[in-house]
Coordinates of C-alpha atoms and ligand atoms in Angstrom, one line a residue:
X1 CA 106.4 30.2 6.4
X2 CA 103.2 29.0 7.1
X3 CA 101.0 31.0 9.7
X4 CA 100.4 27.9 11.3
X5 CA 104.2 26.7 12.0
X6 CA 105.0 30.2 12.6
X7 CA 102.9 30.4 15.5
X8 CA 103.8 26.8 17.1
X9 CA 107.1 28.0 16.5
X10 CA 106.9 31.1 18.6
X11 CA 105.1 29.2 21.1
X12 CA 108.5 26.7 21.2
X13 CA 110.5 30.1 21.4
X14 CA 108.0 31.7 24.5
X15 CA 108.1 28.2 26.1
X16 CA 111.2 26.0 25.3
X17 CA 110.9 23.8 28.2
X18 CA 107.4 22.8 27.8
X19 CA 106.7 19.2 28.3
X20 CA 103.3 19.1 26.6
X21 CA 101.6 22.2 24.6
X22 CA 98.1 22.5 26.1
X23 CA 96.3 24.6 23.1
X24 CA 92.4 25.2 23.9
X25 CA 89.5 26.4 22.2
X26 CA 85.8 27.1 22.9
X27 CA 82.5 27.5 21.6
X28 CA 79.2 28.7 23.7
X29 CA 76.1 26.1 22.3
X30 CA 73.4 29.0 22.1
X31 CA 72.7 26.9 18.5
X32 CA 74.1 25.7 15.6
X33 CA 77.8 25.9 15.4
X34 CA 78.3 27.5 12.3
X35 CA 81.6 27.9 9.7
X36 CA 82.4 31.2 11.6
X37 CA 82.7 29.7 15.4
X38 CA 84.3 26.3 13.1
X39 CA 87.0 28.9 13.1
X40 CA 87.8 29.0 16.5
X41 CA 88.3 24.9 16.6
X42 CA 90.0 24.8 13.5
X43 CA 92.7 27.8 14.3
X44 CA 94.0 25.5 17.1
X45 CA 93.9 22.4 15.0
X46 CA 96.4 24.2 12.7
X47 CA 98.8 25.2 15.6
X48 CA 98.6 21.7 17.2
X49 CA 99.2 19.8 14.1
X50 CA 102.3 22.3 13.8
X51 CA 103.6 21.6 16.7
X52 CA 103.3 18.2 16.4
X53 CA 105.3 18.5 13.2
X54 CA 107.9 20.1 15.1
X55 CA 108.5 17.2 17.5
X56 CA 106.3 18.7 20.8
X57 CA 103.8 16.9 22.7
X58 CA 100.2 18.3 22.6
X59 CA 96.7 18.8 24.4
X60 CA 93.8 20.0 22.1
X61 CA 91.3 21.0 24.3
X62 CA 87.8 22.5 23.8
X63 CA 85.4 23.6 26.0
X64 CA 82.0 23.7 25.7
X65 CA 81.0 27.1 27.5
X66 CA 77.7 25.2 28.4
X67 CA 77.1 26.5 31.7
X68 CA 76.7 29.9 30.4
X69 CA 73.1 31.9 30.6
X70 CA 70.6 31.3 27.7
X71 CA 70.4 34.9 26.7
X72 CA 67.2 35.2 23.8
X73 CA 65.2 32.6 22.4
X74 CA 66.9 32.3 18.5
X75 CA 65.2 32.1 15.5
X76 CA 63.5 29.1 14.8
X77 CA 62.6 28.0 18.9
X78 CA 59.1 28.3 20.1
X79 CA 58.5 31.1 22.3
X80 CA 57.8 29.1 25.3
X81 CA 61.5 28.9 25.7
X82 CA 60.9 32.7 27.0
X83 CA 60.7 30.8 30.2
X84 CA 63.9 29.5 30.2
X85 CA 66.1 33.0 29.8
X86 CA 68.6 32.9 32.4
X87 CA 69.5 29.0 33.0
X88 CA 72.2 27.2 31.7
X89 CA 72.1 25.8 28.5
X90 CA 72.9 22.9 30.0
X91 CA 69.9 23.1 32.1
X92 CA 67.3 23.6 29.5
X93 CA 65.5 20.5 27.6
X94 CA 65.9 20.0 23.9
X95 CA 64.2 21.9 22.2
X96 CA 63.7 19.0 19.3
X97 CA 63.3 16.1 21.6
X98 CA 66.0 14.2 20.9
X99 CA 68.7 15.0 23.0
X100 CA 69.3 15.6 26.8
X101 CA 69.4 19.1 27.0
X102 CA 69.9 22.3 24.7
X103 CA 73.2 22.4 24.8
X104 CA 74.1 18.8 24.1
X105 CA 71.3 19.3 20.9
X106 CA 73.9 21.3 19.6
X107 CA 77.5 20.2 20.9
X108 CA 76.6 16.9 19.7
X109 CA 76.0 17.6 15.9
X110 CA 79.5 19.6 15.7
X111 CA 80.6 16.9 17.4
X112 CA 79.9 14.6 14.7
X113 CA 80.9 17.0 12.1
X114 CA 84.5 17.2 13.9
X115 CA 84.5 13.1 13.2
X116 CA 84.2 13.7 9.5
X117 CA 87.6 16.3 9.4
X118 CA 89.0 13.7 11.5
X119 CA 89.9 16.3 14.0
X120 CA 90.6 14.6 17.7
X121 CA 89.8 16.9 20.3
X122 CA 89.2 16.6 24.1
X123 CA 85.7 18.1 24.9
X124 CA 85.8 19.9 28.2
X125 CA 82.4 20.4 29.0
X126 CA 81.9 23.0 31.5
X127 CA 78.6 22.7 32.9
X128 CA 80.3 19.3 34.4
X129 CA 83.3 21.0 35.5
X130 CA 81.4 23.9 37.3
X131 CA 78.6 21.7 38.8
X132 CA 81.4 19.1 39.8
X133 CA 82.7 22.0 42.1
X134 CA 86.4 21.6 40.5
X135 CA 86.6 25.2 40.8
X136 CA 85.1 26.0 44.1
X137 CA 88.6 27.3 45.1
X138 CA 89.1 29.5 42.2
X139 CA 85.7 30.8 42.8
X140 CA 86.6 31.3 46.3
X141 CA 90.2 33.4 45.4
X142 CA 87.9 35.5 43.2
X143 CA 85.5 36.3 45.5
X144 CA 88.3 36.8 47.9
X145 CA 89.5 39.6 45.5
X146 CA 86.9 40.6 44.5
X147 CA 88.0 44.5 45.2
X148 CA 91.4 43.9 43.1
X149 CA 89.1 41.9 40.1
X150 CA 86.3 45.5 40.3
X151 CA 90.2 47.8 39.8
X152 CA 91.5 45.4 36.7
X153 CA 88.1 46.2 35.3
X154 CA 87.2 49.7 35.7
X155 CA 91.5 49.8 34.2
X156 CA 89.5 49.1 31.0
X157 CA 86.9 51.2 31.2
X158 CA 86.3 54.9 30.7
X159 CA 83.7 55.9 33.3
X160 CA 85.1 56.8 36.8
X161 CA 85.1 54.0 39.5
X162 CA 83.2 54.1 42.3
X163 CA 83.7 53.0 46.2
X164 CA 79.6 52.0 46.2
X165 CA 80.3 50.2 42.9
X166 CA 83.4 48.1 44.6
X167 CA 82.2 47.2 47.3
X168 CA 79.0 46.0 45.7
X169 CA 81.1 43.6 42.6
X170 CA 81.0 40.1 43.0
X171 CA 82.7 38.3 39.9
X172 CA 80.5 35.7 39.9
X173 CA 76.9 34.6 39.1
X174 CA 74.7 32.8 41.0
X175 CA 72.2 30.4 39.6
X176 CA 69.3 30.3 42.3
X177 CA 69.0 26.5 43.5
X178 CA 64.9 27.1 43.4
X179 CA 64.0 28.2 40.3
X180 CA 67.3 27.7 38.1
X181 CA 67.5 31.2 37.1
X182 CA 70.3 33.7 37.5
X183 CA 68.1 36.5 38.4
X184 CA 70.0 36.7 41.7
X185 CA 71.4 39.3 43.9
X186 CA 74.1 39.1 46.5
X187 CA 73.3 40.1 49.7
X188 CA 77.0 38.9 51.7
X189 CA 79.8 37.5 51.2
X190 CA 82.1 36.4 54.7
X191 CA 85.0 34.4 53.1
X192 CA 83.3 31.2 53.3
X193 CA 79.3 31.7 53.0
X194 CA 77.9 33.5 50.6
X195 CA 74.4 34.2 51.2
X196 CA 71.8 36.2 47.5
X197 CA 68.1 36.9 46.7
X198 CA 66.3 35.6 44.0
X199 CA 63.5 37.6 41.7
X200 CA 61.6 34.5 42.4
X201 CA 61.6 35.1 46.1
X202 CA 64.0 32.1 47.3
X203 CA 66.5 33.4 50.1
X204 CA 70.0 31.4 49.7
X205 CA 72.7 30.7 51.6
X206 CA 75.6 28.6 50.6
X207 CA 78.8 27.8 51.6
X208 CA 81.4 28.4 48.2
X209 CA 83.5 25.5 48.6
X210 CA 80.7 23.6 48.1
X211 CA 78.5 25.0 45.8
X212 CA 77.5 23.9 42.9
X213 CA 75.9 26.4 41.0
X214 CA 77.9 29.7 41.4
X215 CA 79.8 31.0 37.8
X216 CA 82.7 33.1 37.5
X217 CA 81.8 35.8 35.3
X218 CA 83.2 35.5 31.6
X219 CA 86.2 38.1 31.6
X220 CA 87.1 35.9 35.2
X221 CA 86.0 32.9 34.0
X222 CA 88.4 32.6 30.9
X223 CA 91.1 33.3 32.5
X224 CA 90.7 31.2 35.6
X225 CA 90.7 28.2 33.3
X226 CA 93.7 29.5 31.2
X227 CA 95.6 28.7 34.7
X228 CA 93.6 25.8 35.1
X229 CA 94.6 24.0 31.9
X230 CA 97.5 25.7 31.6
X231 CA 96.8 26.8 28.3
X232 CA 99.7 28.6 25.6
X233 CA 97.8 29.2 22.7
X234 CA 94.0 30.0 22.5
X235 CA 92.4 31.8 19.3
X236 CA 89.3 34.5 19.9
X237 CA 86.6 36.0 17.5
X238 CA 87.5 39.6 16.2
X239 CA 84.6 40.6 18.8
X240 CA 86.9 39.1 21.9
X241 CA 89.8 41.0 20.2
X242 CA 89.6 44.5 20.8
X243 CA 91.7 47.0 22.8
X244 CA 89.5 46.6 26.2
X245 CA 88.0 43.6 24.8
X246 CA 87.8 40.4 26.7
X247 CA 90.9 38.7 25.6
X248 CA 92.8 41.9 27.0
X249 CA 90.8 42.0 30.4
X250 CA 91.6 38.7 30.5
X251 CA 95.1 38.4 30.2
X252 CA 95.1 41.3 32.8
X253 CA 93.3 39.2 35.2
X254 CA 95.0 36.2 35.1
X255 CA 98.1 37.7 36.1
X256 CA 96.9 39.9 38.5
X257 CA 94.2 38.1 39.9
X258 CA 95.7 34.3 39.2
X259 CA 99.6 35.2 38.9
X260 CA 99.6 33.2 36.0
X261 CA 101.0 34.2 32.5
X262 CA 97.6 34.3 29.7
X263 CA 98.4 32.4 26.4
X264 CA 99.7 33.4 23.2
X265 CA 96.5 34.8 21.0
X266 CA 95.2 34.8 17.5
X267 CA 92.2 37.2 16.5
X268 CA 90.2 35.7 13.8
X269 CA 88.4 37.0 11.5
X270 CA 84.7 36.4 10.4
X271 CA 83.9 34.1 6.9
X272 CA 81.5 34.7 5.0
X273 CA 79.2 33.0 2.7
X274 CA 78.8 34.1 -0.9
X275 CA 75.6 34.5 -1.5
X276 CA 74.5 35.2 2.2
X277 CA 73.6 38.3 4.1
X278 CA 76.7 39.2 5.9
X279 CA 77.9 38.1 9.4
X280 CA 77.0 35.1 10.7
X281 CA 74.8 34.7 13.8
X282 CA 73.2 31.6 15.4
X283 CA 70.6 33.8 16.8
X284 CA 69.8 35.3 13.3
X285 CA 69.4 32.4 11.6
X286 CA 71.1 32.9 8.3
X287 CA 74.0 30.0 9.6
X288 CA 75.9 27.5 7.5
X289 CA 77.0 24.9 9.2
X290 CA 80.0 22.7 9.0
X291 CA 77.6 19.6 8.3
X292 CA 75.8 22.0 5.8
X293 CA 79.1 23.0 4.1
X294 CA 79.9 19.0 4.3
X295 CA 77.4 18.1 1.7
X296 CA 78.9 20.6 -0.7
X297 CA 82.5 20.3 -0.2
X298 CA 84.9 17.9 0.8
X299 CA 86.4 17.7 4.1
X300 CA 89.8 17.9 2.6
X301 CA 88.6 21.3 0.4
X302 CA 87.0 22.9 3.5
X303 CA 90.6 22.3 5.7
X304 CA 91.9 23.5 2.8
X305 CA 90.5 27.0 2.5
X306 CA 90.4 27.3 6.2
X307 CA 94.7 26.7 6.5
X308 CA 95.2 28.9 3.3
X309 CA 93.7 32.2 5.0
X310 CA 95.9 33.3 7.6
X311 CA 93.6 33.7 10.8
X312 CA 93.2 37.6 10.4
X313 CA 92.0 36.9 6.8
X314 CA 88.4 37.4 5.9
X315 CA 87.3 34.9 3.4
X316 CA 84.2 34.1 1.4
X317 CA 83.4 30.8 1.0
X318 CA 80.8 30.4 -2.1
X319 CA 78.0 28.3 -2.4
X320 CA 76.9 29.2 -5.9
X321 CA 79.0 29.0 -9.0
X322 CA 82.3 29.6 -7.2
X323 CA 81.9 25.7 -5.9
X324 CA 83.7 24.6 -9.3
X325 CA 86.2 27.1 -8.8
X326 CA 87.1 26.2 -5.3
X327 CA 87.2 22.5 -6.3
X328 CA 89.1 23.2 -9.8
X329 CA 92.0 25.2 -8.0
X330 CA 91.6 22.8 -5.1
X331 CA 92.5 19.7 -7.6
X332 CA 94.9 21.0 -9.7
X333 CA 97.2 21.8 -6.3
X334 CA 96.2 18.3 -4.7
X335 CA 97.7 16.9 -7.9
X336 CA 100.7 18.6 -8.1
X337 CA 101.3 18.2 -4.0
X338 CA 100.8 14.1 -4.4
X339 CA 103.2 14.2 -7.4
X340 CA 105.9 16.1 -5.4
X341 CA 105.8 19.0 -7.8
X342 CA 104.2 21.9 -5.7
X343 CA 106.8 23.6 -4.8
X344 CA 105.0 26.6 -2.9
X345 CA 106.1 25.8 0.6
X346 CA 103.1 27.9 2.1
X347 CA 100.9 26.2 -0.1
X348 CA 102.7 22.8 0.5
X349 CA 101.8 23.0 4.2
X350 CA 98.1 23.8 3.3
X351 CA 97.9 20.7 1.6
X352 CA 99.3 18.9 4.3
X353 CA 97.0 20.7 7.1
X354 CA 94.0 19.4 4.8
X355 CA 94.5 15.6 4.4
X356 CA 92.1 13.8 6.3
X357 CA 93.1 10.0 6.0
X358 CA 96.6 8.9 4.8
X359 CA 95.3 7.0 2.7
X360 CA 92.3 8.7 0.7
X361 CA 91.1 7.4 -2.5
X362 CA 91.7 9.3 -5.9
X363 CA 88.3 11.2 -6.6
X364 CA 86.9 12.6 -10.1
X365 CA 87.3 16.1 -10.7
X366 CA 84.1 18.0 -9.5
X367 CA 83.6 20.3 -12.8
X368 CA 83.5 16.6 -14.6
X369 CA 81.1 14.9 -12.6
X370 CA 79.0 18.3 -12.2
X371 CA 78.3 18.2 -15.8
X372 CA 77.6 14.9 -16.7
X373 CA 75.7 14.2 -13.6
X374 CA 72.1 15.3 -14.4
X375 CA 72.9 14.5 -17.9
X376 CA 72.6 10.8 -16.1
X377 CA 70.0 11.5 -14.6
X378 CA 72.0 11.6 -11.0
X379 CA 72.9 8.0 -11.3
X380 CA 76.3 7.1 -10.3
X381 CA 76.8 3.4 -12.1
X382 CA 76.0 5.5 -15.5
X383 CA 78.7 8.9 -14.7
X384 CA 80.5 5.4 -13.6
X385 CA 80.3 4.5 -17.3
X386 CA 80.3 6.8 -19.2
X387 CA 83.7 7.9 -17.3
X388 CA 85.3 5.0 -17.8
X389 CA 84.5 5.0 -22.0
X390 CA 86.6 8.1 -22.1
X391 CA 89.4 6.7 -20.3
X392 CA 88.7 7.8 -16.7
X393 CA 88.7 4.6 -14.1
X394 CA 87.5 5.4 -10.3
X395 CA 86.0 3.4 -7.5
X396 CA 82.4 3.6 -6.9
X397 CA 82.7 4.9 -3.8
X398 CA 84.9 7.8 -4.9
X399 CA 82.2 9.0 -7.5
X400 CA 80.0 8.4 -4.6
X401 CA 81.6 11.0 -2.8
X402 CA 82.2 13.7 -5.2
X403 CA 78.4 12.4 -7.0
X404 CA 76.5 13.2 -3.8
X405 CA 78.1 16.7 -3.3
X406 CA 77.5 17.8 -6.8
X407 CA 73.8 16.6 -6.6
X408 CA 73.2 18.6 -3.1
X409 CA 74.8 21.5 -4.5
X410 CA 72.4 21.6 -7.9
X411 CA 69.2 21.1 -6.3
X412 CA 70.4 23.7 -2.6
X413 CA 72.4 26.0 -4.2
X414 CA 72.8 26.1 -7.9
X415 CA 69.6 25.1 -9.6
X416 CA 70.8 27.0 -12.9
X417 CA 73.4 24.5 -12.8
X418 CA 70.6 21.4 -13.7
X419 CA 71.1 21.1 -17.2
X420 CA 69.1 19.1 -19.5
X421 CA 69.0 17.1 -22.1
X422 CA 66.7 19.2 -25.0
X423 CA 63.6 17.8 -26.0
X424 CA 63.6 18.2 -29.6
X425 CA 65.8 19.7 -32.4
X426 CA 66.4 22.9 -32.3
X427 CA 65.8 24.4 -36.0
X428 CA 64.9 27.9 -35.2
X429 CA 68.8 27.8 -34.3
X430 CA 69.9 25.9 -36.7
X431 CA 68.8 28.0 -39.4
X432 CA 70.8 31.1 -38.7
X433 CA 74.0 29.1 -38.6
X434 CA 76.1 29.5 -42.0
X435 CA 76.3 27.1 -44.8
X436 CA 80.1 26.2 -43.2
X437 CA 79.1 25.8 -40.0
X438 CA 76.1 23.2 -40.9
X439 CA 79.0 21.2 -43.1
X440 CA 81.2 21.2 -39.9
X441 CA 77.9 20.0 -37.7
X442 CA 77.4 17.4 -41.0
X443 CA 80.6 15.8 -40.7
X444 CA 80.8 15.7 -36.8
X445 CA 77.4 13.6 -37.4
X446 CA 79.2 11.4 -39.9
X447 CA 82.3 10.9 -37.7
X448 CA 79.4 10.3 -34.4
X449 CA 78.4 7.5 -37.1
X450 CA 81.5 6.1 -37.8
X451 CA 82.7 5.7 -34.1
X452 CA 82.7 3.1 -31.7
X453 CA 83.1 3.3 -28.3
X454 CA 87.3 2.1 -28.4
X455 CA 88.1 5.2 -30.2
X456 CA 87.6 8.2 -28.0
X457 CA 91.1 10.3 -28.6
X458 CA 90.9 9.1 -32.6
X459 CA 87.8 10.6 -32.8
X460 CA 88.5 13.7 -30.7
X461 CA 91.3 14.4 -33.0
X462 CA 88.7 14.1 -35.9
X463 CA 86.1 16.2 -34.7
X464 CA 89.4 18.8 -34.3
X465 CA 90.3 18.1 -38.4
X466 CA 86.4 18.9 -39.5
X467 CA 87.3 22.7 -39.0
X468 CA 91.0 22.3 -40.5
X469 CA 92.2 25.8 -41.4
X470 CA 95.6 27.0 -42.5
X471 CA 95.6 30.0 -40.2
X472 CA 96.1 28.2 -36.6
X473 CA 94.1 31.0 -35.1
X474 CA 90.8 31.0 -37.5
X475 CA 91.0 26.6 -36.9
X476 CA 90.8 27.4 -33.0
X477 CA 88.1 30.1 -33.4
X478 CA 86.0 27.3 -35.9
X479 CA 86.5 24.4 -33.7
X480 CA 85.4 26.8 -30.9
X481 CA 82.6 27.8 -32.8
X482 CA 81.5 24.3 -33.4
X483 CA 81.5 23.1 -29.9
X484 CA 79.3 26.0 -28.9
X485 CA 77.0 25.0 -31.6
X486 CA 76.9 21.5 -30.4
X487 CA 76.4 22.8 -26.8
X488 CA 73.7 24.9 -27.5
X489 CA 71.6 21.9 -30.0
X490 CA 72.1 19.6 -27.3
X491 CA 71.8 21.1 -23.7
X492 CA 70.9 24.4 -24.6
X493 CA 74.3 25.7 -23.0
X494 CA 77.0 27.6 -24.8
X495 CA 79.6 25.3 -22.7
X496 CA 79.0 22.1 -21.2
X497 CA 81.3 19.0 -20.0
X498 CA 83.9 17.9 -22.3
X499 CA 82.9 16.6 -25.6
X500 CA 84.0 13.3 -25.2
X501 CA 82.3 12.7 -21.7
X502 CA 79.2 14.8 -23.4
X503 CA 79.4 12.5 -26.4
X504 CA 79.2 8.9 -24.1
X505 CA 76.7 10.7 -21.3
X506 CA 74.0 11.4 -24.6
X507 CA 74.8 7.8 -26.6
X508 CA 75.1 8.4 -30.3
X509 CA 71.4 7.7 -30.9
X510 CA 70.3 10.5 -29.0
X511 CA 73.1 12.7 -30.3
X512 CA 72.4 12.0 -33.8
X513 CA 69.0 12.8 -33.1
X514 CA 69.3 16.0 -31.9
X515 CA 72.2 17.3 -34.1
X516 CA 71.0 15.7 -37.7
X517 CA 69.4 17.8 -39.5
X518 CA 70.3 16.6 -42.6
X519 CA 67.5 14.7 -43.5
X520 CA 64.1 16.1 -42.7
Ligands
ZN1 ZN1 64.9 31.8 41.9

């Protein structure tokens, strides 16, 4: 069974009477979302499209943990933003001008990224939901227990608790109303009116139930909103995962703290990108991004390899020569699966987790296009051509969208991957190829001669007949043998696209030109 229906269905088994599934995720915008926090969205995705299978109704939430403290300036910002450390994110301006704050610079190009996956998700953003004061109350019951919230923590913890310590916690932080910042100390709490210090000097004193700027701490803040939603299934980062980590504080304090049961969990794992250094960071800098990963594959490929890996999977997504391979595997399975013939259930369900659009048109294989392409000089009426004279009929706009992709990827990630047509004959080669093989090249010339454009599979089967041999083996070994050689006189490659789709992307004049040497 699929990983994905197997956890909707365990959710339908922990919660048969549910009217609607409420299945969250969430992503803090300290930058870029990259492909390893895409994770976290696309994990719930999975489940909700599962359980939509199954027959349920569904919420997909996310929340956009935009109210949280801007920690260190990442890679990349001016250093001016020094100044900002310790405000929201959603209280910080743009730092490239174009949006209204910091976080929405960032929430709104995942947004847009989630548009091209087609996934439909309600954004739940919680600088609004803080600031709006819906969880005053909640803020107030934790601050109430305060003492009980210290225990449920210290449970987790291996240094001794203390009464100075306890009676000191407040679960909460408080972002001072002068200067914005959360450089703040509480000074008393009565069970109505809190009153805290700022480093800036600013004395405060505000009543909770109407405050605007108070924040439950993360491990209190989590689950508060698990209650608050209602939430039965939420995924979390490897980091969240571990024993004493803050999914298991979490789902300690919501039913101690909120007498509420904590959702059903999935660790995931990290992804990596071949190629790149390691673990993915926003703050680092070394991030891919799903708009990134968008102009090199598909959205239907990237859905694809994210619902193959189980969540606790690791998995490399390559941006160098491995692109081919992910899109050649990716095709041969999206064939079979629109045929009816794949008859791998898990695999069945991957396929089915990855369309995009019910109807989506039928695209050119990537490896094809990829080799032709610059051979075209990158322009998609000739590929359009030259594909249709060997038989192979597609929309413009479908070449368009497999065409762009393969011309991003060359010039990005795989510049070794720009072949060219050669310049000039190459007879330094030439000469140290047998007197056979120069007959074989010699009559492929002939045949190139003879052709015209109708002809394609009569002449394919002719170039096969120049290097006729009884032995079946030795004929494949020849013919094998002769295609290198034309590779190699014409691109300077020992492979290249098929010879038929080589043969129309060259013209014969060209060809002939480079592969003639018969008459010097
Ligand atoms: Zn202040």
């Amino acid at each position: 069974m699929h990983w994905a229906e197997r956890i909707a269905r365990e959710l339908i088994e922990k919660y048969p009477d549910r009217e609607t599934y409420v299945c969250a995720s969430g992503i803090s915008p300290s930058g870029a979302v990259h492909i390893g926090n895409f994770r976290e969205i696309i994990t719930t995705y999975f489940v909700v499209k599962a359980l939509e299978r199954l027959g349920k109704k569904t919420r997909f939430i996310f929340s956009w943990d935009d109210f949280d403290r801007f920690r260190k300036v990442p890679k990349g910002i001016d250093r001016s933003y020094e100044q900002y450390i310790g405000m929201p994110y959603s209280e910080i301006p743009d730092p490239y001008g174009c949006h209204g704050s910091y976080a929405e610079h960032y929430e709104k190009a995942f947004e847009a990224s989630l548009d091209a996956f087609g996934i439909e998700v309600e954004m739940i953003y919680q600088s609004k939901e803080y600031k709006s004061g819906r969880y005053n109350e909640y803020i107030k019951h934790a601050l109430d227990c305060r003492c009980e919230i210290y225990d449920v923590l210290m449970g987790f913890k291996t240094q001794e608790p203390s009464q100075e310590e306890r009676k000191a916690y407040y679960p909460v932080t408080v972002y001072c109303e002068q200067c914005g910042k959360d450089l703040t100390m509480i000074r008393d709490y009565d069970g109505c009116v809190l009153t805290y210090g700022c480093a800036c000097g600013y004395e405060g004193v505000v009543t909770v139930l109407e405050a605007s700027h108070i924040k439950l701490v993360w491990k209190v803040d989590w689950p508060m909103r698990w209650m608050v939603e209602d939430v039965v299934f939420e995924p979390g980062g490897r980091d969240h995962s571990d024993v004493g980590g803050s999914y298991m504080v979490s789902k300690e304090v919501v039913k101690r703290i909120f007498n509420h049961l904590g959702p059903e969990y999935a660790a995931y794992e990290f992804i990596g990108i071949k190629g790149g250094h390691g673990k993915m960071s926003s703050s680092v800098g070394n991030i891919i991004t799903p708009e990134e990963l968008l102009k090199v594959y598909t959205p239907e490929l990237i859905l694809y390899m994210f619902a193959k890996y189980k969540p606790s999977a690791a998995f490399n997504i390559g941006l160098d020569g491995d692109v081919v391979r992910h899109y050649t595997e990716y095709e041969r399975y999206r064939e079979r699966y629109d045929k009816g013939l794949l008859t791998d259930e898990d695999l069945s369900y991957t396929m089915t987790l990855s369309e995009v659009a019910k109807e989506s048109p039928c695209l050119p294989s990537y490896s094809q296009v990829a080799g032709v392409l610059p051979l075209v000089n990158f322009d998609i009426l000739l590929l359009q051509d030259v594909l249709k004279k060997t038989g192979l009929c597609y929309e413009k706009e479908a070449i368009r969208i497999i065409s762009k992709r393969v011309e991003h990827w060359i010039s990005t990630w795989c510049p070794e991957k720009m072949i060219r047509l050669n310049g000039e004959q190459d007879w330094a080669y030439y000469d140290t190829l047998s007197d056979l093989q120069k007959k074989w090249l010699s009559d492929f010339c002939q045949l190139i001669r003879k052709s015209t454009d109708e002809n394609m599979d009569i002449l394919m089967s002719d170039i096969y007949a120049i290097c006729h041999h009884e032995d079946k083996k030795t004929m494949r070994a020849h013919q094998k043998s002769l295609f290198t050689m034309i590779y190699l006189l014409t691109i300077n490659a020992t492979s290249g696209p098929r010879l038929p789709l080589l043969i129309k992307a060259i013209g014969h004049k060209r060809l002939l030109g480079l592969l003639s040497f018969d008459h010097e």
